[in-house]
Amino acid sequence: MIVVPGSSNGPLAYRVARATGSRVAKVEYRRFPDGEKYVRLLDDVKGEDVVFLQSAVFSPDEYLVETLLAVDSMKEDARSVTVVLSYFPYARQDERFKPGEAVSLVTVSKLIRSVGTDHLVTVDVHRHRVLDMRSLVGIPYVDASAMPSLARYAVDTGLVDRGNMAVIGPDAEAEQWAALAARELGVDHASLVKNRLGDREVKVKVTRDVDVRGKDVLLVDDIISTGGTIREAAKLLSELGARKIVVGATHALLVENALAKILEDGVEEVFSSDTVPNPTTRVSAAPAIADGLRSLGLIG
Ligand code: R5P
């Protein structure tokens, strides 16, 4: 197997190569003077199982086009091409909320398939309303999770006391992430309920008994973007008597000074994975991605 790094996240590509005992291919990316993207693979991938890794965040259009160009070209020689979208772009618009809206998750899934991608691996992909990603993607697919590693990090570094803690998801959709983290630690979990009022504004409430009084809370989510969700959830958990709140997220985008705002609100620590390299990155998603590649039969 050979790993081809997209231009978005070279370090994670190298870590995946190390975790799978693979080589890393050399590839040239540049722009033509008119702004169009140029992609050239400098290593031979004839007969190889190729893994192309891209965290398509912050410049999603650019990374998406790069991915399509690279995969389409490599398909001519490779035995198989697996795309690892460690950050799956355009996943949050997964439904037509207003008439005429483009449903970008569906379109991007079609594009990835259209260039002949043999397998797709994502990491904690945003799936709120589309629960059956496998049918949507339409090719062999695995969603790897960084949640168990994030949970272990919180306990191993003493951020939370495993004997007196709860894992909480800030909204109903985060129940799945809280469950994964809690199962790893053998502790309780619950989720809050969120109502999104706009791109930056949310309201979070409790609709059933959530017992966090006097406990350490590990608040988990797939994405932190503006931090609105985490800040509202953390405020509510403080009101409910949490002793300490730490936040673990797979993809910490932390736009618009989100980290400072979250810490100012009294959250003790924020940590995240390397799918989106950022100042809070503490754990790598590489072992989970390697497990995903293993379950697709690409490595022994
Ligand atoms: C979607 O709802 C996700 O699971 C996150 O909760 C959301 O993307 C976070 O966005 P923000 O940090 O802007 O509230």
GROMACS .gro file of C-alpha atoms and ligand atoms in nm, residues 92 126 128 171 194 196 221-229, ligand 1:
model
   29
   92ARG     CA    1  -2.312   1.984   0.717
  126HIS     CA    2  -2.093   1.486   1.037
  128HIS     CA    3  -2.711   1.435   1.155
  171ASP     CA    4  -2.702   1.792   2.106
  194LYS     CA    5  -2.986   2.198   2.066
  196ARG     CA    6  -2.988   2.611   1.587
  221ASP     CA    7  -1.861   1.674   1.964
  222ASP     CA    8  -1.755   1.595   1.609
  223ILE     CA    9  -1.688   1.958   1.509
  224ILE     CA   10  -1.617   2.282   1.690
  225SER     CA   11  -1.657   2.564   1.442
  226THR     CA   12  -1.759   2.899   1.595
  227GLY     CA   13  -1.777   2.735   1.938
  228GLY     CA   14  -2.140   2.845   1.980
  229THR     CA   15  -2.260   2.491   2.049
  301R5P     C1   16  -2.321   2.020   1.408
  301R5P     O1   17  -2.424   2.053   1.459
  301R5P     C2   18  -2.198   1.971   1.475
  301R5P     O2   19  -2.216   1.849   1.535
  301R5P     C3   20  -2.142   2.074   1.572
  301R5P     O3   21  -2.220   2.076   1.689
  301R5P     C4   22  -2.139   2.207   1.506
  301R5P     O4   23  -2.083   2.197   1.378
  301R5P     C5   24  -2.062   2.306   1.587
  301R5P     O5   25  -2.065   2.431   1.526
  301R5P     P1   26  -2.041   2.559   1.615
  301R5P     O6   27  -1.913   2.540   1.689
  301R5P     O7   28  -2.033   2.672   1.516
  301R5P     O8   29  -2.159   2.572   1.706
   0.00000   0.00000   0.00000
